[in-house]
XYZ file of C-alpha atoms in Angstrom:
683
model
C -61.589 26.048 -0.615
C -58.599 23.774 -0.739
C -56.910 23.130 -4.111
C -57.387 19.840 -5.763
C -54.383 17.636 -4.683
C -52.142 16.538 -7.595
C -52.536 12.944 -8.839
C -50.132 10.310 -7.296
C -46.439 10.525 -7.990
C -44.427 7.416 -7.451
C -41.565 7.946 -4.719
C -38.121 8.281 -5.816
C -36.039 5.534 -4.050
C -32.389 5.625 -2.770
C -30.287 2.590 -2.155
C -28.655 2.123 1.214
C -26.333 -0.331 2.917
C -26.050 -1.754 6.508
C -22.923 -0.928 8.457
C -22.704 -3.518 11.267
C -20.817 -2.776 14.385
C -20.529 -4.411 17.828
C -23.241 -2.235 19.480
C -25.740 -1.503 16.603
C -26.261 -1.476 12.916
C -26.629 1.867 10.969
C -27.871 2.382 7.654
C -25.772 4.719 5.273
C -26.848 6.060 1.747
C -24.778 5.368 -1.309
C -23.668 8.289 -3.214
C -26.288 9.635 -5.838
C -24.063 8.156 -8.427
C -23.906 4.827 -7.063
C -27.890 4.798 -6.091
C -28.788 5.619 -9.658
C -26.581 2.804 -11.025
C -28.225 0.331 -8.795
C -31.763 1.791 -9.570
C -30.964 1.447 -13.374
C -29.701 -2.133 -13.010
C -32.804 -2.846 -10.618
C -34.941 -1.744 -13.412
C -33.451 -3.746 -16.004
C -34.440 -6.903 -14.142
C -31.143 -8.609 -15.030
C -28.575 -10.538 -12.697
C -25.993 -8.074 -12.474
C -23.186 -7.003 -10.296
C -22.654 -3.302 -9.745
C -19.590 -1.836 -8.781
C -19.997 1.134 -6.066
C -17.720 3.485 -4.051
C -14.871 3.678 -6.405
C -15.295 0.092 -7.451
C -14.064 -0.988 -4.028
C -17.272 -2.605 -3.347
C -19.405 -4.829 -5.580
C -23.311 -5.111 -5.002
C -25.059 -8.256 -6.224
C -28.602 -6.930 -6.582
C -30.347 -10.399 -6.514
C -28.886 -11.179 -3.187
C -29.254 -7.730 -1.919
C -25.495 -7.949 -0.694
C -22.700 -5.670 -0.780
C -19.143 -7.397 -1.027
C -15.569 -5.909 -0.432
C -13.215 -6.315 -3.426
C -9.805 -5.683 -2.244
C -9.898 -6.842 1.629
C -11.762 -9.418 3.760
C -15.051 -8.196 4.995
C -18.333 -9.500 5.879
C -20.832 -8.876 3.264
C -23.574 -6.363 4.062
C -27.248 -5.941 3.320
C -28.523 -3.494 0.684
C -32.022 -2.029 0.723
C -33.981 0.053 -2.268
C -35.468 2.659 0.442
C -38.624 4.655 0.199
C -39.935 4.609 3.584
C -38.185 5.689 6.764
C -39.113 5.680 10.469
C -37.687 6.760 13.535
C -38.648 5.751 16.949
C -38.461 7.785 20.099
C -34.954 6.364 20.989
C -33.565 6.660 17.522
C -31.354 9.341 16.388
C -31.853 9.275 12.880
C -34.411 7.728 10.420
C -34.075 4.143 9.365
C -35.406 2.389 6.343
C -38.173 -0.151 6.337
C -37.899 -3.518 4.692
C -38.606 -3.218 0.828
C -41.788 -5.357 1.086
C -43.230 -3.106 3.952
C -42.380 -0.126 2.191
C -44.178 -1.389 -1.025
C -47.175 -2.085 1.015
C -47.242 1.439 2.377
C -46.617 2.822 -1.118
C -49.652 0.949 -2.433
C -51.803 2.318 0.487
C -50.335 5.634 -0.502
C -51.417 5.435 -3.967
C -54.956 4.161 -2.949
C -55.601 7.078 -0.738
C -54.419 9.544 -3.397
C -56.980 8.021 -5.705
C -59.585 8.484 -2.982
C -58.939 12.125 -2.573
C -62.368 13.264 -4.511
C -64.408 11.310 -2.278
C -62.754 12.301 1.062
C -65.312 14.737 2.790
C -62.511 16.976 4.578
C -59.525 18.838 3.685
C -56.914 16.641 1.774
C -54.004 17.442 4.562
C -56.605 16.088 7.376
C -56.961 12.854 5.357
C -53.180 12.587 4.983
C -52.474 13.136 8.544
C -55.183 10.507 9.577
C -53.424 7.769 7.234
C -50.087 8.619 8.955
C -51.753 8.258 12.482
C -53.059 4.732 11.173
C -49.352 3.761 10.189
C -47.792 5.146 13.490
C -50.248 3.305 15.800
C -51.447 0.302 14.063
C -48.370 -1.059 12.635
C -48.605 -4.899 12.757
C -46.002 -6.564 15.241
C -44.830 -9.327 12.809
C -43.386 -6.140 10.744
C -41.323 -4.823 13.553
C -37.804 -4.689 12.926
C -35.220 -7.109 14.729
C -33.413 -4.391 17.072
C -36.956 -3.622 18.767
C -35.901 -5.295 22.008
C -39.089 -5.499 24.052
C -43.047 -5.619 23.563
C -43.171 -2.309 25.105
C -41.050 -0.723 22.437
C -43.074 -2.475 19.752
C -46.214 -0.656 20.694
C -44.737 2.566 20.673
C -45.501 4.861 17.711
C -42.961 5.862 15.075
C -42.606 8.971 12.983
C -42.747 7.877 9.460
C -41.397 9.699 6.449
C -41.789 8.982 2.707
C -38.906 9.578 0.328
C -35.270 10.722 0.977
C -35.965 14.161 0.553
C -37.992 14.252 3.725
C -35.637 13.046 6.208
C -32.252 14.423 7.476
C -29.698 12.432 5.744
C -26.088 13.548 4.448
C -25.877 11.778 1.042
C -22.006 11.481 0.261
C -20.575 12.985 -2.923
C -19.552 10.617 -5.545
C -16.049 9.881 -6.508
C -14.467 10.694 -10.003
C -14.321 7.480 -12.136
C -10.748 8.099 -13.243
C -7.763 7.297 -10.958
C -4.800 9.076 -11.078
C -2.452 7.506 -8.842
C -2.493 4.245 -6.763
C -1.184 4.100 -2.930
C -0.770 0.974 -1.073
C -0.898 1.838 2.881
C 0.892 -0.820 5.278
C -0.039 -0.823 8.917
C 2.440 -0.902 11.817
C 2.100 -3.252 14.724
C -1.090 -4.840 15.958
C -4.407 -5.315 14.634
C -5.666 -1.725 15.412
C -4.346 1.388 14.009
C -5.658 4.194 16.223
C -6.861 4.895 19.546
C -10.562 3.760 18.794
C -8.983 0.385 17.807
C -10.017 0.582 14.465
C -8.650 -1.673 11.589
C -6.340 -0.657 8.943
C -9.307 -0.679 6.505
C -11.149 2.022 8.383
C -8.175 4.125 8.746
C -7.555 4.118 5.239
C -11.204 4.857 4.377
C -10.854 8.036 6.563
C -7.547 9.022 4.945
C -9.312 8.579 1.488
C -12.013 10.722 2.348
C -9.952 13.354 3.628
C -7.806 13.272 0.312
C -11.159 13.629 -1.612
C -12.106 16.659 0.421
C -8.902 18.170 -0.154
C -9.233 17.608 -3.844
C -12.343 19.456 -3.796
C -10.551 22.609 -2.182
C -7.056 22.640 -3.131
C -7.280 21.284 -6.764
C -10.801 22.619 -7.503
C -9.635 24.336 -10.692
C -7.916 21.239 -12.054
C -11.149 19.460 -11.307
C -13.402 21.784 -12.716
C -11.197 21.485 -16.215
C -11.363 17.798 -15.769
C -7.562 17.399 -15.707
C -7.503 15.358 -12.725
C -9.614 12.256 -11.229
C -8.729 11.344 -7.667
C -6.063 8.963 -5.784
C -7.124 5.549 -4.738
C -5.542 4.272 -1.360
C -5.704 0.609 -0.594
C -4.865 -1.157 2.807
C -2.324 -3.810 3.001
C -2.942 -6.290 6.156
C -0.154 -8.429 7.285
C -0.963 -8.723 10.829
C -3.854 -11.527 10.386
C -1.527 -13.653 8.097
C 1.227 -13.754 10.896
C -1.108 -14.547 13.708
C -3.176 -16.667 11.911
C -3.548 -20.495 12.094
C -0.596 -21.068 9.617
C 2.119 -19.942 11.619
C 0.651 -21.350 14.888
C 2.715 -18.458 16.634
C -0.218 -17.324 18.870
C -0.726 -20.692 20.133
C 2.818 -21.293 21.038
C 3.111 -17.698 22.824
C -0.180 -18.822 24.712
C 1.253 -21.645 26.239
C 4.058 -19.944 27.943
C 2.097 -16.680 28.766
C 1.662 -16.116 32.728
C -1.987 -16.121 33.517
C -1.932 -12.863 35.518
C -2.779 -9.414 34.249
C -4.267 -11.129 31.068
C -5.552 -8.169 29.340
C -2.338 -6.312 29.508
C -0.262 -9.636 28.439
C -2.953 -10.299 25.649
C -2.209 -6.458 24.416
C 1.706 -7.395 24.371
C 1.387 -10.458 22.411
C -1.008 -9.198 19.866
C 0.508 -5.806 19.489
C 4.196 -5.381 20.808
C 5.378 -8.663 19.954
C 5.231 -7.662 16.294
C 8.460 -5.901 16.807
C 10.363 -9.150 18.063
C 8.546 -10.929 15.046
C 10.121 -8.839 12.590
C 13.756 -9.465 13.965
C 13.075 -13.012 13.749
C 14.522 -14.772 10.766
C 11.535 -17.232 10.482
C 8.673 -14.785 11.184
C 10.382 -11.794 9.130
C 10.392 -13.864 5.995
C 6.571 -14.595 6.855
C 5.850 -10.818 7.290
C 7.939 -9.684 4.337
C 6.348 -12.384 2.115
C 2.856 -11.378 3.029
C 3.434 -7.724 2.376
C 4.859 -8.188 -0.857
C 2.413 -10.783 -1.856
C -0.767 -8.707 -0.677
C 0.765 -5.689 -2.563
C 1.352 -7.532 -5.879
C -2.391 -9.333 -5.853
C -3.895 -5.904 -4.940
C -2.158 -4.352 -7.929
C -2.835 -7.026 -10.284
C -6.587 -6.913 -9.130
C -6.704 -3.158 -9.183
C -5.161 -3.286 -12.744
C -7.863 -5.924 -13.738
C -10.625 -3.589 -12.596
C -9.215 -0.484 -13.990
C -7.693 -1.637 -17.251
C -7.390 2.063 -18.474
C -5.403 3.138 -15.584
C -2.053 4.441 -16.645
C -1.082 6.349 -13.420
C 2.051 5.813 -11.150
C 1.930 3.879 -7.826
C 3.306 4.615 -4.441
C 3.741 2.853 -1.237
C 3.141 4.256 2.361
C 3.801 2.772 5.736
C 2.862 3.554 9.150
C 5.414 2.812 12.089
C 6.540 -0.890 11.801
C 5.072 -0.959 8.079
C 7.243 1.669 6.943
C 10.379 -0.285 7.959
C 9.078 -3.391 6.388
C 8.619 -1.492 3.138
C 12.072 0.261 3.424
C 13.956 -3.275 3.687
C 11.594 -4.229 0.683
C 12.671 -1.405 -1.418
C 16.269 -1.729 -0.354
C 16.323 -5.333 -1.898
C 14.365 -4.630 -4.953
C 15.933 -5.542 -8.287
C 16.165 -2.841 -10.842
C 14.597 -3.390 -14.447
C 15.539 -6.285 -16.658
C 18.117 -4.255 -18.744
C 19.552 -3.187 -15.486
C 19.763 -6.535 -14.038
C 21.440 -7.884 -17.182
C 24.327 -5.014 -16.897
C 24.472 -5.395 -12.925
C 25.153 -9.226 -13.694
C 27.616 -8.349 -16.429
C 29.570 -5.777 -14.073
C 29.564 -8.220 -11.365
C 31.068 -10.980 -13.590
C 33.792 -8.616 -14.547
C 34.367 -7.869 -10.924
C 34.730 -11.354 -10.298
C 37.253 -11.699 -13.016
C 39.131 -8.882 -11.645
C 38.975 -10.208 -8.096
C 39.877 -13.830 -8.777
C 43.769 -13.525 -8.789
C 45.746 -16.726 -8.834
C 48.853 -15.513 -6.749
C 49.440 -13.564 -3.591
C 51.753 -11.261 -5.579
C 49.011 -10.340 -8.003
C 46.703 -9.299 -5.151
C 49.121 -7.254 -3.522
C 50.426 -5.512 -6.613
C 46.670 -4.807 -7.554
C 46.141 -2.992 -4.099
C 49.732 -1.345 -4.395
C 51.118 -3.369 -1.145
C 54.173 -4.895 -3.170
C 56.409 -4.054 -0.365
C 54.748 -6.695 1.847
C 55.229 -9.494 -0.489
C 58.398 -10.764 1.271
C 56.443 -10.896 4.500
C 53.924 -13.304 3.192
C 56.514 -15.430 1.116
C 58.478 -15.899 4.598
C 55.249 -17.013 6.248
C 54.178 -19.392 3.197
C 50.887 -17.671 2.943
C 48.771 -18.075 -0.269
C 45.186 -16.913 -1.187
C 43.441 -19.530 0.851
C 45.255 -19.478 3.730
C 45.041 -15.565 3.777
C 41.280 -15.679 3.603
C 41.524 -17.519 7.187
C 43.461 -14.713 8.528
C 42.022 -12.390 11.126
C 43.238 -8.763 11.751
C 45.198 -9.910 14.729
C 47.119 -12.429 12.654
C 48.018 -9.706 9.921
C 48.889 -7.319 12.937
C 51.365 -9.892 14.384
C 52.850 -10.177 10.960
C 53.923 -6.517 11.081
C 51.343 -5.433 8.717
C 50.311 -1.784 9.291
C 46.912 -0.527 10.093
C 46.134 0.744 6.658
C 47.533 -2.296 4.537
C 45.759 -4.498 7.036
C 42.149 -2.871 6.196
C 42.936 -3.058 2.681
C 43.601 -6.685 2.560
C 40.855 -7.740 4.922
C 38.415 -5.857 2.841
C 39.528 -7.129 -0.260
C 39.442 -10.674 1.017
C 35.907 -10.281 2.239
C 34.693 -8.752 -1.265
C 36.419 -11.697 -2.891
C 34.530 -14.397 -0.700
C 31.257 -12.713 -1.331
C 31.546 -12.281 -5.024
C 32.625 -16.329 -5.171
C 29.387 -16.621 -3.038
C 27.271 -14.578 -5.341
C 28.538 -16.500 -8.202
C 27.357 -19.455 -6.708
C 24.097 -17.982 -6.150
C 24.179 -17.442 -2.538
C 23.900 -14.036 -2.117
C 21.486 -10.962 -2.484
C 22.923 -7.667 -4.200
C 21.984 -4.466 -2.656
C 24.032 -1.613 -4.293
C 25.104 1.656 -2.709
C 23.197 1.674 0.647
C 25.868 -0.275 2.636
C 28.657 2.270 2.246
C 31.939 1.481 3.912
C 33.291 3.207 6.914
C 35.936 5.820 6.391
C 36.601 4.417 2.767
C 37.758 1.265 3.857
C 36.443 -0.832 1.118
C 38.573 -1.461 -1.674
C 37.055 -0.098 -4.831
C 36.183 -2.280 -7.745
C 36.465 -1.203 -11.265
C 33.395 -0.171 -12.992
C 31.023 -0.357 -10.342
C 28.530 2.244 -8.976
C 28.297 4.498 -5.967
C 30.476 6.852 -4.695
C 33.729 4.958 -4.528
C 32.622 2.644 -7.527
C 31.876 -0.352 -5.506
C 28.875 -2.890 -4.845
C 28.191 -3.915 -1.322
C 26.702 -7.395 -0.895
C 24.548 -8.842 1.677
C 25.460 -12.415 2.604
C 22.541 -14.945 2.509
C 22.174 -16.606 5.990
C 19.666 -19.468 6.332
C 16.452 -18.349 8.192
C 17.393 -21.049 10.731
C 21.089 -20.138 11.411
C 22.734 -17.585 13.406
C 23.139 -14.143 11.913
C 26.619 -12.885 11.405
C 26.408 -9.166 11.892
C 30.132 -8.739 11.886
C 30.436 -10.024 8.293
C 29.823 -6.531 6.596
C 32.178 -3.385 6.962
C 29.006 -1.401 7.797
C 25.926 -3.225 6.303
C 22.558 -2.515 7.818
C 22.435 -5.656 10.103
C 19.131 -6.762 8.811
C 17.887 -10.304 9.254
C 18.959 -11.981 5.950
C 16.008 -13.388 4.238
C 14.899 -13.961 0.552
C 13.262 -10.429 -0.299
C 10.380 -10.895 -2.775
C 10.010 -8.475 -5.695
C 7.299 -6.123 -6.222
C 5.551 -6.172 -9.656
C 5.775 -2.690 -10.048
C 8.523 0.304 -9.517
C 6.989 2.618 -6.813
C 6.841 6.146 -7.750
C 7.474 7.666 -3.918
C 7.672 6.146 -0.520
C 5.897 7.812 2.260
C 6.783 6.818 5.714
C 4.354 8.057 8.719
C 5.706 7.999 12.301
C 8.671 5.933 11.277
C 11.422 4.118 13.346
C 13.466 3.575 10.216
C 16.256 5.671 11.300
C 16.575 3.920 14.854
C 16.415 0.444 13.439
C 19.406 1.373 10.823
C 21.299 2.679 13.747
C 20.672 -0.408 15.902
C 21.521 -2.629 13.073
C 25.052 -0.780 12.977
C 24.727 1.650 9.933
C 26.342 4.990 11.101
C 25.654 6.909 7.856
C 23.685 6.430 4.599
C 25.764 7.058 1.486
C 24.479 10.268 0.091
C 24.558 8.876 -3.368
C 22.280 6.043 -2.319
C 18.856 5.705 -3.730
C 16.144 2.792 -3.693
C 16.890 0.694 -6.871
C 13.251 1.126 -8.105
C 11.803 4.201 -6.247
C 13.270 7.512 -6.516
C 11.348 9.498 -3.972
C 10.961 9.133 -0.014
C 9.062 11.207 2.447
C 9.825 10.763 6.141
C 6.723 12.411 7.724
C 6.213 12.587 11.443
C 4.570 14.484 14.443
C 6.909 16.308 16.681
C 5.528 14.442 19.826
C 5.670 10.830 18.130
C 7.617 8.775 20.327
C 8.111 6.101 17.735
C 9.368 8.458 14.910
C 13.004 9.106 14.045
C 14.797 11.399 11.414
C 16.655 10.107 8.559
C 18.373 13.353 7.314
C 21.173 13.540 9.925
C 22.360 10.277 8.701
C 23.000 11.526 5.317
C 24.374 14.895 6.185
C 25.754 14.354 9.747
C 27.926 17.325 9.788
C 25.318 20.081 9.355
C 22.525 20.520 11.833
C 19.288 21.202 9.661
C 15.923 21.609 11.033
C 13.288 19.416 9.484
C 10.758 20.973 6.859
C 7.579 22.032 8.670
C 4.457 20.756 6.892
C 2.174 23.656 6.124
C -1.399 23.575 7.539
C -3.955 22.721 5.157
C -5.666 26.046 5.620
C -2.521 27.590 4.217
C -0.599 29.049 7.129
C 1.329 28.139 10.025
C -0.889 27.597 13.327
C -1.425 30.669 14.962
C 0.059 29.421 18.551
C 3.097 28.276 16.643
C 3.607 31.902 15.037
C 2.964 33.428 18.338
C 5.431 31.196 19.998
C 8.238 31.887 17.735
C 7.324 35.624 17.710
C 7.860 35.718 21.426
C 10.950 33.794 21.251
C 12.267 36.136 18.786
C 11.342 38.905 20.917
C 12.768 37.678 24.058
C 16.213 37.009 22.276
C 16.323 40.329 20.785
C 15.640 42.129 24.052
C 18.404 40.147 25.667
C 20.735 41.062 22.907
C 20.031 44.871 23.614
C 20.108 44.685 27.373
C 23.520 46.379 26.872
C 22.324 48.711 24.189
C 20.296 51.796 24.384
C 16.903 51.550 26.018
C 15.547 53.247 22.728
C 16.609 50.534 20.610
C 14.981 47.956 23.044
C 12.050 49.560 22.952
C 11.745 49.689 19.032
C 12.412 45.871 19.144
C 9.534 45.543 21.663
C 6.965 47.657 19.516
C 7.857 46.013 16.493
C 7.044 42.398 17.947
C 4.006 43.662 19.566
C 2.825 44.954 15.956
C 3.634 41.544 14.481
C 1.459 39.874 17.094
C -1.171 42.246 16.646
C -1.154 41.310 12.949
C -1.363 37.769 13.959
C -4.530 38.293 15.916
C -6.138 40.443 13.369
C -5.415 37.825 10.624
C -6.897 34.946 12.789
C -10.133 37.189 13.484
C -10.582 37.633 9.562
C -9.303 41.098 9.045
C -8.096 42.196 5.766
C -4.364 42.155 6.087
C -1.743 40.980 3.804
C -1.805 37.193 3.243
C 0.546 35.198 5.367
C 2.926 33.186 3.492
C 2.585 29.552 3.850
C 6.601 29.188 4.396
C 8.951 31.618 5.989
C 12.069 32.473 3.968
C 14.023 30.155 6.301
C 11.995 27.437 5.218
C 12.095 28.188 1.600
C 16.023 28.263 1.962
C 16.195 25.108 3.704
C 13.671 23.376 1.280
C 16.506 24.073 -1.263
C 19.217 22.312 0.776
C 20.237 18.947 -1.194
C 19.974 15.878 0.913
C 21.748 13.062 -0.795
C 19.646 11.269 -3.529
C 17.080 9.087 -1.542
C 14.681 11.748 -2.366
C 16.157 12.831 -5.594
C 18.183 15.518 -3.852
C 15.414 17.042 -1.921
C 14.476 17.239 1.558
C 13.228 14.006 3.511
C 12.146 14.837 7.021
C 8.736 16.683 7.178
C 7.390 17.422 10.666
C 3.618 18.293 11.297
C 2.625 21.294 13.486
C 1.178 20.151 16.603
C -2.440 21.413 17.603
C -2.648 23.989 20.223
C -3.911 21.737 22.985
C -1.154 19.077 22.268
C 1.555 21.963 23.108
C 0.295 21.989 26.807
C 1.606 18.324 27.726
C 3.557 16.706 25.069
C 3.594 13.767 27.027
C -0.091 13.473 27.281
C -0.485 13.321 23.572
C 2.551 11.225 22.791
C 0.654 8.028 22.032
C -2.078 9.898 20.212
C 0.594 11.591 18.119
C 1.971 8.379 16.973
C -1.551 7.355 15.611
C -2.727 10.733 14.304
C -1.573 10.422 10.697
C -4.719 8.410 9.251
C -6.939 11.655 10.139
C -4.316 14.210 9.292
C -5.348 16.742 6.411
C -1.876 17.972 6.421
C -0.383 14.676 5.817
C -2.946 13.948 3.077
C -2.434 17.127 1.475
C 1.419 16.623 1.290
C 0.813 13.304 -0.441
C -1.540 14.779 -2.986
C 0.907 17.696 -3.512
C 3.952 15.458 -4.235
C 1.706 13.089 -6.612
C 0.128 15.954 -8.536
C 3.285 18.018 -8.800
C 4.622 15.279 -10.916
C 1.732 15.318 -12.952
C 2.058 19.072 -13.659
C -0.771 20.173 -11.457
C 0.106 22.682 -8.777
C -1.873 22.940 -5.585
C -4.357 26.083 -5.163
C -4.447 27.832 -1.885
C -8.166 28.213 -0.969
C -9.839 31.419 -0.022
C -10.083 31.908 3.812
């Protein structure tokens, strides 16, 4: 005899939200923690707003809508799900509307109460009930995406409860946030080959970081010593191409009608590079980025009042250049600002000489006083002289350079006193020490360099500076915080600085408010350029190789290096004994065999994540832009990418959002400052 079935037990609901795409709608489950919070709020019968997904989305239960907190996004539908179905064309189970699920649950409870009156086995009755659901579902309750009457009459497979369907419920996120990172996109509205927005790409990067925390910081997580890192997207493209600027409409009027798709791509994407070099639109871009970052920062602090961690910034492609220019033009703290003002005032007193004799004596050029007296030159007329004028007076090259540099600095200091300049200490180092040092300054030669303020509607005077960085002179807004680290992905910063006229970065220079800088790039990225050769130009230093997130160098790279060394050793031993060459060959063959055994899972000695050469290179001091540490970090290409680097060039520029190696480098840098060391997971 069949056992007496248990009494009716209510189904356990789980909350889902709808993700709408161009082709179809998909229903995704909330995490267990978020679903439980939503269910508790639902049972409380109060009008509440529940923060979900790391407080990046708010759910208004009464409306059954999910709203994004930090970015613009259309609200999505939310359901309390208990019953699910799958048609013959569906790949996954979809939730029924709540009212229909409730009606099914009522019928289920009624049938459970009638078990004793059912003449046959209990399983037969339930199967009969499911057949009724599948074949006699009212057409009025069909979902919107049922496209034709023939599809509406097809039976569906029906399941009760989330435990009876195949669905991956995401892990919940730690509540505490250890660090906040703002991520700025590059050119165009799409950030990868799938034409996804910065929001979607940052979501992927965040997911990768959460997964890496579970594997590479597991001990710290188990001990509750760490929480998570929050990554927030910063979108400036929509503001530039919106109705406020009208630039798209202006460009469209002059765009040719042929090859329309290619021209649209150019206007919407590639022109962003030219916009950034335009004084008018550069101001719009910089203002948008700074305003968006500050607004997001204030909103985050408002929603996380207990947050005491650091804040960093990351930029991809052009976004990294925007951040570089912003950080270059940040002012220091209030105390340091006062100190700078005081030193500048002292400098102006030093440079405000009344007579030509005082100026020449200050520069140690007293022997030329008679020449200037003969030509009746005073300080005002000297400021109008060019280098050719001084050359015609018989002034040698060295004194000429000193005089011209001194007069330029005097003019800039006067403009600064009038409030017409922007102070940018350190970066704009002079060529070959031509700049005349100012007492009590800062930097290697004790001087400040100044950027002259140029009207955004006027011509830019690139020759005004001894070196300068040639950037468009605009009013750079200030951030509400001092970034801990600046991460650049696939960055053209080095190229832009060179094109702007900067041949060298002063080794003593660092951003006024940010003390760490990492230049991360893929070896095949056509947009990326290095930074370290601009600081240490006399030494050829290889970039730091970013370890694979699984704890070793990729096997094909080890194989390639081993074969290269073997070839070089054999070549060097051509004139030596055959026995020596054979020993070299055998040694490298043993090394290659060990690599293959390691990849197959054999128990051999663990391969170190960095070679001795890499460890030595890591200890090389590279200026102060990253606190004396290395700046350039290169990813390891995948095996398939090694076959044709040109074929994967574009993809390599867009790979950073899904790169676990990149995410792990960020986490390692962030948590090292918190005293948490990365753990190597077991293979």
